[in-house]
């Protein structure tokens, strides 16, 4: 079997840029669009769904929709993974899914922000619910087979680490472009109005994302690089066998806690900037792009240091630094002796290193576990391992969205809820690090070798 050349790795990673751009639009701007703060409303943001309506006495409408969407997404992951693992297409087990899921994913992402009624209405809430479900089904159909290609295209730990490094770069780049949205729509507001400018911005980004997601489809001939035989396991039996892997369960448990923390932080960043630091929303773009640029500085060192120190030690270090960064976030705006912009820059610097570590190494850890399990059991269930991991972290994201949208309303416009969300993110990150201490990296490496 052929090994991916560096240009081919970048072509493969272009697909990651596409779906991460769409994912960034949803994760970064969905709550901000439908549950805007006072600053956004004063700038002309329309309220499309009921703001005061609370579900079960706890969750807001947008919180309930997004959380249910992520749970729906998590439930469909094993189903899509099983279909992909058992696929017998002449194009391979994964590429056909990438080919046909791209357009529905781009369209559903755009329609999430295209409410049919131009005022507060439950019709908009129902439409949003349907579009969010369509988005999550589409992104599962693309991402689960895409991620399953990582251990299949990488034939040893070095190749898998290289692939993980490059796709991490394109993932962060796609997310960073999503954070550029306020800068773009800010220039379009005079022509289209605030809501129209946002929608035009997202439409352009959706087209770019669709083109990028199609690149691996037409440039990677899967069967030239992969020899895996389609699995015969049913979705349920394959998922059950996957969670029987003890080391995988330890990793997944820590991953759930990590995703609760990072989702609370990413969802809250626009609010931390506008409500706690009292800065323009465009500063959100500057801080996130800054984090991205600084994290890229660490990519080569992480790639070089991983074989020496191991993935576990670097991930534990990243957990600790992220926890401290989130704790610091909870105090933003309190230190009046330090200019607000400087406080934001300090957060940008401290969060960049762990962002790089978590961008590269968790994917490589799952790839190692999947290869170890395949050698031990003789069953090629790479898709199910990534689906099971996705199931777990989307469960974490669901809990995070429920927590953030509920907690953020505490204190009204005082910012207390946003500070509590940052405290919560720090706590969950710390717990994730404690759980990951029990992961036995040596056992996995010995099994592979």
CSV table of C-alpha atoms in Angstrom, one decimal:
chain,number,residue,atom,x,y,z
A,1,UNK,CA,0.0,0.0,0.0
A,2,UNK,CA,1.1,3.5,-0.8
A,3,UNK,CA,1.9,6.1,1.9
A,4,UNK,CA,0.5,9.6,1.7
A,5,UNK,CA,3.0,12.2,0.4
A,6,UNK,CA,3.1,15.5,2.1
A,7,UNK,CA,1.1,17.2,-0.7
A,8,UNK,CA,-1.6,14.5,-0.5
A,9,UNK,CA,-1.8,15.0,3.3
A,10,UNK,CA,-2.5,18.7,2.7
A,11,UNK,CA,-5.2,17.8,0.1
A,12,UNK,CA,-6.8,15.4,2.6
A,13,UNK,CA,-6.6,18.1,5.3
A,14,UNK,CA,-8.4,20.6,3.1
A,15,UNK,CA,-11.6,18.7,3.9
A,16,UNK,CA,-11.0,19.3,7.6
A,17,UNK,CA,-10.8,23.1,6.8
A,18,UNK,CA,-14.2,22.9,5.1
A,19,UNK,CA,-16.1,21.2,7.8
A,20,UNK,CA,-14.3,23.0,10.7
A,21,UNK,CA,-15.3,26.3,9.1
A,22,UNK,CA,-19.0,25.3,9.1
A,23,UNK,CA,-18.7,23.8,12.6
A,24,UNK,CA,-17.1,27.1,13.8
A,25,UNK,CA,-20.1,29.1,12.5
A,26,UNK,CA,-22.4,26.9,14.5
A,27,UNK,CA,-20.4,26.6,17.7
A,28,UNK,CA,-19.2,30.3,17.8
A,29,UNK,CA,-22.2,32.2,16.5
A,30,UNK,CA,-25.4,30.2,17.0
A,31,UNK,CA,-26.1,31.2,20.6
A,32,UNK,CA,-24.8,34.7,19.9
A,33,UNK,CA,-27.2,35.1,17.0
A,34,UNK,CA,-30.3,33.7,18.7
A,35,UNK,CA,-29.7,34.8,22.3
A,36,UNK,CA,-27.8,38.1,21.8
A,37,UNK,CA,-26.6,40.3,24.6
A,38,UNK,CA,-27.6,43.9,25.0
A,39,UNK,CA,-24.7,45.2,22.9
A,40,UNK,CA,-25.8,43.1,19.8
A,41,UNK,CA,-29.4,44.1,20.2
A,42,UNK,CA,-28.5,47.8,20.4
A,43,UNK,CA,-26.7,47.3,17.0
A,44,UNK,CA,-29.8,46.0,15.3
A,45,UNK,CA,-29.8,42.3,16.0
A,46,UNK,CA,-33.4,40.9,15.6
A,47,UNK,CA,-34.8,38.6,18.3
A,48,UNK,CA,-36.0,35.6,16.3
A,49,UNK,CA,-37.0,33.2,19.1
A,50,UNK,CA,-38.6,33.7,22.5
A,51,UNK,CA,-36.0,34.9,25.0
A,52,UNK,CA,-37.8,34.6,28.3
A,53,UNK,CA,-39.3,31.1,27.6
A,54,UNK,CA,-37.6,28.5,29.9
A,55,UNK,CA,-37.9,24.8,29.3
A,56,UNK,CA,-38.4,22.6,32.3
A,57,UNK,CA,-37.7,25.6,34.5
A,58,UNK,CA,-34.0,25.5,33.7
A,59,UNK,CA,-33.0,25.6,30.0
A,60,UNK,CA,-33.6,28.4,27.4
A,61,UNK,CA,-35.1,27.6,24.0
A,62,UNK,CA,-31.8,27.9,22.2
A,63,UNK,CA,-30.0,25.9,24.9
A,64,UNK,CA,-32.5,23.1,24.6
A,65,UNK,CA,-32.4,23.0,20.8
A,66,UNK,CA,-28.6,23.0,20.6
A,67,UNK,CA,-28.2,20.4,23.4
A,68,UNK,CA,-30.8,18.1,21.8
A,69,UNK,CA,-29.1,18.6,18.4
A,70,UNK,CA,-25.8,17.4,19.8
A,71,UNK,CA,-27.4,14.4,21.5
A,72,UNK,CA,-29.1,13.5,18.2
A,73,UNK,CA,-25.8,13.9,16.5
A,74,UNK,CA,-24.1,11.6,19.1
A,75,UNK,CA,-26.8,8.9,18.6
A,76,UNK,CA,-26.4,8.9,14.8
A,77,UNK,CA,-22.6,8.6,15.0
A,78,UNK,CA,-22.5,4.8,15.7
A,79,UNK,CA,-25.1,4.3,12.9
A,80,UNK,CA,-23.0,6.3,10.3
A,81,UNK,CA,-19.8,4.6,11.5
A,82,UNK,CA,-21.3,1.2,11.1
A,83,UNK,CA,-22.5,2.0,7.6
A,84,UNK,CA,-19.1,3.3,6.7
A,85,UNK,CA,-17.2,0.4,8.3
A,86,UNK,CA,-19.4,-2.1,6.3
A,87,UNK,CA,-19.4,-0.1,3.0
A,88,UNK,CA,-18.4,-2.1,-0.1
A,89,UNK,CA,-18.2,0.8,-2.6
A,90,UNK,CA,-15.6,0.6,-5.3
A,91,UNK,CA,-14.4,4.1,-4.1
A,92,UNK,CA,-13.7,2.7,-0.7
A,93,UNK,CA,-15.4,2.7,2.7
A,94,UNK,CA,-15.1,6.4,3.5
A,95,UNK,CA,-14.8,8.6,0.4
A,96,UNK,CA,-18.5,8.0,-0.8
A,97,UNK,CA,-19.7,9.5,2.5
A,98,UNK,CA,-17.5,12.6,2.1
A,99,UNK,CA,-18.8,13.0,-1.5
A,100,UNK,CA,-22.5,13.1,-0.7
A,101,UNK,CA,-22.6,14.7,2.7
A,102,UNK,CA,-20.8,17.9,1.7
A,103,UNK,CA,-23.7,19.8,0.1
A,104,UNK,CA,-26.3,19.0,2.8
A,105,UNK,CA,-23.8,20.1,5.4
A,106,UNK,CA,-23.1,23.4,3.7
A,107,UNK,CA,-26.8,24.1,3.1
A,108,UNK,CA,-28.1,23.1,6.5
A,109,UNK,CA,-25.4,25.3,8.2
A,110,UNK,CA,-26.5,28.3,6.2
A,111,UNK,CA,-30.3,27.7,6.8
A,112,UNK,CA,-29.7,27.5,10.6
A,113,UNK,CA,-29.3,31.3,10.5
A,114,UNK,CA,-32.2,31.9,8.0
A,115,UNK,CA,-35.3,32.2,10.1
A,116,UNK,CA,-38.5,32.4,8.0
A,117,UNK,CA,-40.2,35.0,10.2
A,118,UNK,CA,-38.5,38.4,10.6
A,119,UNK,CA,-39.6,38.8,14.3
A,120,UNK,CA,-39.8,36.8,17.5
A,121,UNK,CA,-41.9,33.7,16.7
A,122,UNK,CA,-42.2,30.0,17.7
A,123,UNK,CA,-42.2,29.3,14.0
A,124,UNK,CA,-38.6,30.3,13.9
A,125,UNK,CA,-37.9,28.1,16.9
A,126,UNK,CA,-39.4,25.1,15.1
A,127,UNK,CA,-37.6,25.9,11.9
A,128,UNK,CA,-34.3,26.2,13.8
A,129,UNK,CA,-34.9,22.8,15.5
A,130,UNK,CA,-35.3,21.1,12.1
A,131,UNK,CA,-32.3,22.8,10.6
A,132,UNK,CA,-30.1,22.0,13.6
A,133,UNK,CA,-31.0,18.3,13.3
A,134,UNK,CA,-30.2,18.4,9.6
A,135,UNK,CA,-26.9,20.1,10.3
A,136,UNK,CA,-25.9,17.5,12.9
A,137,UNK,CA,-26.9,14.5,10.7
A,138,UNK,CA,-24.9,16.0,7.8
A,139,UNK,CA,-21.8,16.7,9.8
A,140,UNK,CA,-21.8,13.2,11.3
A,141,UNK,CA,-22.1,11.7,7.8
A,142,UNK,CA,-19.0,13.7,6.7
A,143,UNK,CA,-16.8,13.8,9.8
A,144,UNK,CA,-17.1,10.2,11.1
A,145,UNK,CA,-15.8,8.6,7.9
A,146,UNK,CA,-13.3,11.4,7.5
A,147,UNK,CA,-11.8,10.8,10.9
A,148,UNK,CA,-11.8,7.0,10.3
A,149,UNK,CA,-9.4,7.6,7.4
A,150,UNK,CA,-6.7,8.9,9.8
A,151,UNK,CA,-5.5,5.5,11.2
A,152,UNK,CA,-6.1,3.9,7.8
A,153,UNK,CA,-4.0,6.4,5.8
A,154,UNK,CA,-1.3,6.6,8.4
A,155,UNK,CA,0.4,3.2,8.5
A,156,UNK,CA,2.6,3.8,11.6
A,157,UNK,CA,2.7,6.2,14.5
A,158,UNK,CA,4.9,8.7,12.7
A,159,UNK,CA,2.6,8.9,9.7
A,160,UNK,CA,-0.5,9.2,11.9
A,161,UNK,CA,1.1,12.0,14.0
A,162,UNK,CA,2.0,13.9,10.8
A,163,UNK,CA,-1.5,13.6,9.5
A,164,UNK,CA,-2.9,14.7,12.8
A,165,UNK,CA,-0.6,17.7,12.9
A,166,UNK,CA,-1.7,18.9,9.4
A,167,UNK,CA,-5.4,18.4,9.9
A,168,UNK,CA,-5.1,20.1,13.3
A,169,UNK,CA,-3.6,23.1,11.4
A,170,UNK,CA,-6.5,23.2,8.9
A,171,UNK,CA,-9.1,22.6,11.7
A,172,UNK,CA,-7.8,25.7,13.6
A,173,UNK,CA,-7.5,27.6,10.4
A,174,UNK,CA,-11.2,26.8,9.6
A,175,UNK,CA,-12.3,27.8,13.0
A,176,UNK,CA,-10.3,31.0,12.9
A,177,UNK,CA,-11.9,31.9,9.6
A,178,UNK,CA,-15.3,31.4,11.3
A,179,UNK,CA,-14.2,33.9,13.9
A,180,UNK,CA,-13.4,36.4,11.2
A,181,UNK,CA,-17.2,36.7,10.5
A,182,UNK,CA,-17.8,39.9,12.6
A,183,UNK,CA,-15.0,41.7,10.7
A,184,UNK,CA,-16.7,40.8,7.4
A,185,UNK,CA,-20.3,41.4,8.3
A,186,UNK,CA,-19.3,44.7,10.0
A,187,UNK,CA,-18.3,46.0,6.6
A,188,UNK,CA,-21.5,44.7,5.0
A,189,UNK,CA,-24.0,46.2,7.5
A,190,UNK,CA,-24.4,49.5,5.7
A,191,UNK,CA,-25.6,47.6,2.6
A,192,UNK,CA,-27.6,44.7,4.0
A,193,UNK,CA,-28.4,45.6,7.7
A,194,UNK,CA,-27.0,43.6,10.6
A,195,UNK,CA,-28.9,40.3,10.0
A,196,UNK,CA,-28.6,40.5,6.2
A,197,UNK,CA,-24.8,41.1,6.5
A,198,UNK,CA,-24.4,38.1,8.8
A,199,UNK,CA,-26.3,35.9,6.4
A,200,UNK,CA,-24.4,37.0,3.4
A,201,UNK,CA,-21.1,36.4,5.2
A,202,UNK,CA,-22.2,32.9,6.2
A,203,UNK,CA,-23.3,32.2,2.7
A,204,UNK,CA,-19.9,33.0,1.2
A,205,UNK,CA,-18.2,30.9,3.9
A,206,UNK,CA,-20.5,28.0,3.2
A,207,UNK,CA,-19.6,28.0,-0.5
A,208,UNK,CA,-15.9,28.0,0.4
A,209,UNK,CA,-16.4,25.2,2.9
A,210,UNK,CA,-18.3,23.0,0.3
A,211,UNK,CA,-15.5,23.3,-2.2
A,212,UNK,CA,-12.9,22.4,0.4
A,213,UNK,CA,-14.8,19.4,1.6
A,214,UNK,CA,-14.9,18.1,-2.0
A,215,UNK,CA,-11.1,18.3,-2.4
A,216,UNK,CA,-10.3,14.9,-0.7
A,217,UNK,CA,-13.1,13.2,-2.7
A,218,UNK,CA,-11.4,14.0,-6.1
A,219,UNK,CA,-7.7,13.8,-5.0
A,220,UNK,CA,-7.5,10.8,-2.7
A,221,UNK,CA,-8.0,7.3,-4.2
A,222,UNK,CA,-8.8,5.5,-1.0
A,223,UNK,CA,-8.1,2.0,-2.1
A,224,UNK,CA,-4.5,2.9,-3.2
A,225,UNK,CA,-3.7,3.6,0.5
A,226,UNK,CA,-6.1,1.4,2.5
A,227,UNK,CA,-6.4,-2.4,2.6
A,228,UNK,CA,-9.0,-2.7,5.4
A,229,UNK,CA,-11.7,-5.3,4.8
A,230,UNK,CA,-15.3,-4.1,5.5
A,231,UNK,CA,-16.5,-5.0,8.9
A,232,UNK,CA,-19.3,-7.6,9.4
A,233,UNK,CA,-20.3,-6.4,12.8
A,234,UNK,CA,-23.7,-4.7,13.4
A,235,UNK,CA,-23.7,-1.2,14.7
A,236,UNK,CA,-24.6,-2.3,18.2
A,237,UNK,CA,-22.1,-5.1,18.5
A,238,UNK,CA,-19.3,-2.9,17.1
A,239,UNK,CA,-20.1,-0.1,19.5
A,240,UNK,CA,-20.3,-2.5,22.4
A,241,UNK,CA,-16.9,-4.1,21.5
A,242,UNK,CA,-15.4,-0.6,21.2
A,243,UNK,CA,-16.4,0.4,24.7
A,244,UNK,CA,-14.9,-2.8,26.1
A,245,UNK,CA,-11.5,-1.4,25.4
A,246,UNK,CA,-10.5,-0.1,28.8
A,247,UNK,CA,-7.9,2.4,27.7
A,248,UNK,CA,-10.3,3.9,25.2
A,249,UNK,CA,-12.9,4.3,28.0
A,250,UNK,CA,-10.4,6.2,30.1
A,251,UNK,CA,-9.5,8.5,27.2
A,252,UNK,CA,-13.2,9.1,26.4
A,253,UNK,CA,-14.1,10.0,30.0
A,254,UNK,CA,-11.4,12.7,30.1
A,255,UNK,CA,-12.5,13.8,26.6
A,256,UNK,CA,-16.1,14.4,27.7
A,257,UNK,CA,-14.9,16.7,30.5
A,258,UNK,CA,-12.5,18.5,28.1
A,259,UNK,CA,-15.3,19.2,25.6
A,260,UNK,CA,-17.6,20.5,28.3
A,261,UNK,CA,-14.9,23.0,29.2
A,262,UNK,CA,-13.8,24.0,25.7
A,263,UNK,CA,-17.4,24.4,24.5
A,264,UNK,CA,-18.3,26.6,27.4
A,265,UNK,CA,-15.2,28.7,26.6
A,266,UNK,CA,-15.7,29.0,22.9
A,267,UNK,CA,-19.4,29.7,23.2
A,268,UNK,CA,-18.7,32.3,25.9
A,269,UNK,CA,-15.8,34.1,24.2
A,270,UNK,CA,-17.9,36.7,22.4
A,271,UNK,CA,-19.7,37.4,25.6
A,272,UNK,CA,-16.4,37.5,27.6
A,273,UNK,CA,-15.2,40.2,25.2
A,274,UNK,CA,-18.3,42.3,25.0
A,275,UNK,CA,-19.8,41.9,28.4
A,276,UNK,CA,-16.8,41.4,30.7
A,277,UNK,CA,-14.2,43.4,28.9
A,278,UNK,CA,-16.7,45.9,27.4
A,279,UNK,CA,-14.9,45.7,24.0
A,280,UNK,CA,-16.3,45.7,20.5
A,281,UNK,CA,-17.3,42.3,19.2
A,282,UNK,CA,-14.7,42.5,16.5
A,283,UNK,CA,-12.1,42.0,19.2
A,284,UNK,CA,-13.3,38.4,19.5
A,285,UNK,CA,-11.9,37.9,16.0
A,286,UNK,CA,-8.5,39.4,17.0
A,287,UNK,CA,-8.2,37.3,20.1
A,288,UNK,CA,-9.1,34.0,18.5
A,289,UNK,CA,-7.0,34.6,15.4
A,290,UNK,CA,-4.2,35.6,17.7
A,291,UNK,CA,-4.6,32.3,19.7
A,292,UNK,CA,-4.6,30.4,16.4
A,293,UNK,CA,-1.4,32.1,15.1
A,294,UNK,CA,0.4,31.6,18.4
A,295,UNK,CA,-0.7,28.0,18.7
A,296,UNK,CA,0.8,27.3,15.2
A,297,UNK,CA,4.2,28.3,16.6
A,298,UNK,CA,4.0,25.3,18.9
A,299,UNK,CA,3.1,22.8,16.2
A,300,UNK,CA,6.6,21.8,15.2
A,301,UNK,CA,7.9,21.6,18.8
A,302,UNK,CA,4.9,19.4,19.8
A,303,UNK,CA,5.5,17.2,16.8
A,304,UNK,CA,9.2,16.8,17.7
A,305,UNK,CA,8.7,16.5,21.5
A,306,UNK,CA,5.9,13.9,21.3
A,307,UNK,CA,8.1,10.9,20.5
A,308,UNK,CA,10.4,11.9,23.3
A,309,UNK,CA,7.9,12.6,26.1
A,310,UNK,CA,4.9,10.7,24.9
A,311,UNK,CA,1.4,12.0,24.1
A,312,UNK,CA,0.1,11.5,27.7
A,313,UNK,CA,2.5,13.9,29.4
A,314,UNK,CA,1.9,16.7,26.9
A,315,UNK,CA,-1.9,16.3,27.1
A,316,UNK,CA,-1.8,16.4,30.9
A,317,UNK,CA,0.3,19.6,30.8
A,318,UNK,CA,-2.2,21.1,28.4
A,319,UNK,CA,-5.1,20.3,30.7
A,320,UNK,CA,-3.4,22.2,33.5
A,321,UNK,CA,-2.6,25.3,31.5
A,322,UNK,CA,-6.1,25.4,30.0
A,323,UNK,CA,-7.6,25.1,33.5
A,324,UNK,CA,-5.6,28.1,34.7
A,325,UNK,CA,-6.6,30.1,31.5
A,326,UNK,CA,-10.3,29.5,32.2
A,327,UNK,CA,-9.9,30.4,35.8
A,328,UNK,CA,-8.2,33.7,34.7
A,329,UNK,CA,-11.1,34.3,32.3
A,330,UNK,CA,-13.6,34.4,35.2
A,331,UNK,CA,-11.8,37.5,36.5
A,332,UNK,CA,-11.7,39.4,33.2
A,333,UNK,CA,-12.7,43.1,33.6
A,334,UNK,CA,-12.0,43.0,37.4
A,335,UNK,CA,-8.4,44.3,37.1
A,336,UNK,CA,-9.1,47.9,36.2
A,337,UNK,CA,-5.4,48.8,36.5
A,338,UNK,CA,-4.7,46.5,33.5
A,339,UNK,CA,-6.3,47.8,30.2
A,340,UNK,CA,-9.2,45.6,29.0
A,341,UNK,CA,-7.5,44.9,25.7
A,342,UNK,CA,-4.3,43.8,27.5
A,343,UNK,CA,-6.4,41.4,29.7
A,344,UNK,CA,-7.7,39.9,26.5
A,345,UNK,CA,-4.2,39.5,25.0
A,346,UNK,CA,-3.0,37.8,28.2
A,347,UNK,CA,-5.8,35.2,27.7
A,348,UNK,CA,-4.9,34.8,24.1
A,349,UNK,CA,-1.3,34.0,25.0
A,350,UNK,CA,-2.0,31.6,27.8
A,351,UNK,CA,-4.6,29.6,25.8
A,352,UNK,CA,-2.4,29.1,22.6
A,353,UNK,CA,-0.2,26.3,23.8
A,354,UNK,CA,-2.9,23.9,25.1
A,355,UNK,CA,-4.9,24.7,22.0
A,356,UNK,CA,-2.1,23.4,19.9
A,357,UNK,CA,-1.7,20.2,22.0
A,358,UNK,CA,-5.4,19.4,22.0
A,359,UNK,CA,-5.5,20.2,18.3
A,360,UNK,CA,-2.9,17.5,17.4
A,361,UNK,CA,-2.6,14.7,20.0
A,362,UNK,CA,-6.1,13.4,20.9
A,363,UNK,CA,-6.7,12.4,17.3
A,364,UNK,CA,-3.4,10.5,17.3
A,365,UNK,CA,-4.3,8.9,20.6
A,366,UNK,CA,-7.5,7.5,19.1
A,367,UNK,CA,-5.7,6.3,16.1
A,368,UNK,CA,-3.2,4.4,18.3
A,369,UNK,CA,-5.9,2.8,20.3
A,370,UNK,CA,-7.8,1.8,17.1
A,371,UNK,CA,-4.7,0.2,15.6
A,372,UNK,CA,-3.9,-1.6,18.9
A,373,UNK,CA,-7.4,-2.9,19.1
A,374,UNK,CA,-7.3,-4.1,15.4
A,375,UNK,CA,-4.1,-6.0,16.0
A,376,UNK,CA,-5.6,-7.6,19.2
A,377,UNK,CA,-9.0,-8.5,17.8
A,378,UNK,CA,-8.5,-8.7,14.0
A,379,UNK,CA,-11.5,-6.5,13.4
A,380,UNK,CA,-11.1,-3.2,11.5
A,381,UNK,CA,-13.5,-0.9,13.4
A,382,UNK,CA,-11.6,2.4,12.9
A,383,UNK,CA,-14.9,4.2,12.0
A,384,UNK,CA,-16.6,3.0,15.2
A,385,UNK,CA,-13.7,4.2,17.4
A,386,UNK,CA,-14.0,7.7,16.1
A,387,UNK,CA,-17.7,7.5,16.2
A,388,UNK,CA,-17.6,6.4,19.8
A,389,UNK,CA,-15.2,9.2,20.6
A,390,UNK,CA,-17.5,11.6,18.8
A,391,UNK,CA,-20.5,10.3,20.6
A,392,UNK,CA,-18.7,11.0,23.9
A,393,UNK,CA,-17.5,14.5,23.2
A,394,UNK,CA,-20.8,15.5,21.7
A,395,UNK,CA,-22.4,14.4,24.8
A,396,UNK,CA,-20.0,16.7,26.6
A,397,UNK,CA,-20.9,19.5,24.2
A,398,UNK,CA,-24.6,18.9,24.8
A,399,UNK,CA,-24.2,19.2,28.5
A,400,UNK,CA,-22.0,22.3,28.0
A,401,UNK,CA,-24.6,24.1,25.9
A,402,UNK,CA,-27.3,23.4,28.5
A,403,UNK,CA,-25.0,24.6,31.3
A,404,UNK,CA,-23.8,27.7,29.5
A,405,UNK,CA,-27.2,28.9,28.2
A,406,UNK,CA,-28.7,28.4,31.7
A,407,UNK,CA,-25.8,29.8,33.7
A,408,UNK,CA,-25.1,32.8,31.5
A,409,UNK,CA,-28.6,34.3,32.3
A,410,UNK,CA,-27.7,34.5,36.0
A,411,UNK,CA,-27.3,38.1,37.1
A,412,UNK,CA,-28.9,39.7,34.1
A,413,UNK,CA,-26.6,42.1,32.5
A,414,UNK,CA,-24.0,42.1,35.3
A,415,UNK,CA,-21.8,39.4,33.7
A,416,UNK,CA,-22.1,37.1,36.7
A,417,UNK,CA,-23.4,34.3,34.7
A,418,UNK,CA,-20.5,34.5,32.2
A,419,UNK,CA,-18.0,34.4,35.1
A,420,UNK,CA,-19.7,31.4,36.5
A,421,UNK,CA,-19.4,29.7,33.1
A,422,UNK,CA,-15.7,30.4,33.1
A,423,UNK,CA,-15.3,29.0,36.6
A,424,UNK,CA,-17.2,25.9,35.5
A,425,UNK,CA,-14.9,25.5,32.4
A,426,UNK,CA,-11.8,25.6,34.7
A,427,UNK,CA,-13.3,22.9,37.0
A,428,UNK,CA,-14.2,20.5,34.2
A,429,UNK,CA,-10.8,20.9,32.6
A,430,UNK,CA,-9.1,20.1,35.9
A,431,UNK,CA,-11.3,17.0,36.3
A,432,UNK,CA,-10.5,15.9,32.7
A,433,UNK,CA,-6.8,16.0,33.5
A,434,UNK,CA,-7.2,13.9,36.7
A,435,UNK,CA,-9.1,11.2,34.7
A,436,UNK,CA,-6.5,11.1,32.0
A,437,UNK,CA,-3.8,10.3,34.5
A,438,UNK,CA,-5.1,6.8,34.5
A,439,UNK,CA,-4.7,6.3,30.7
A,440,UNK,CA,-2.0,3.6,30.2
A,441,UNK,CA,0.0,4.9,27.2
A,442,UNK,CA,2.7,2.3,27.6
A,443,UNK,CA,0.3,-0.6,27.2
A,444,UNK,CA,-1.0,0.8,23.9
A,445,UNK,CA,2.5,1.4,22.5
A,446,UNK,CA,3.6,-2.1,23.4
A,447,UNK,CA,0.6,-3.6,21.7
A,448,UNK,CA,1.3,-1.6,18.5
A,449,UNK,CA,5.0,-2.4,18.5
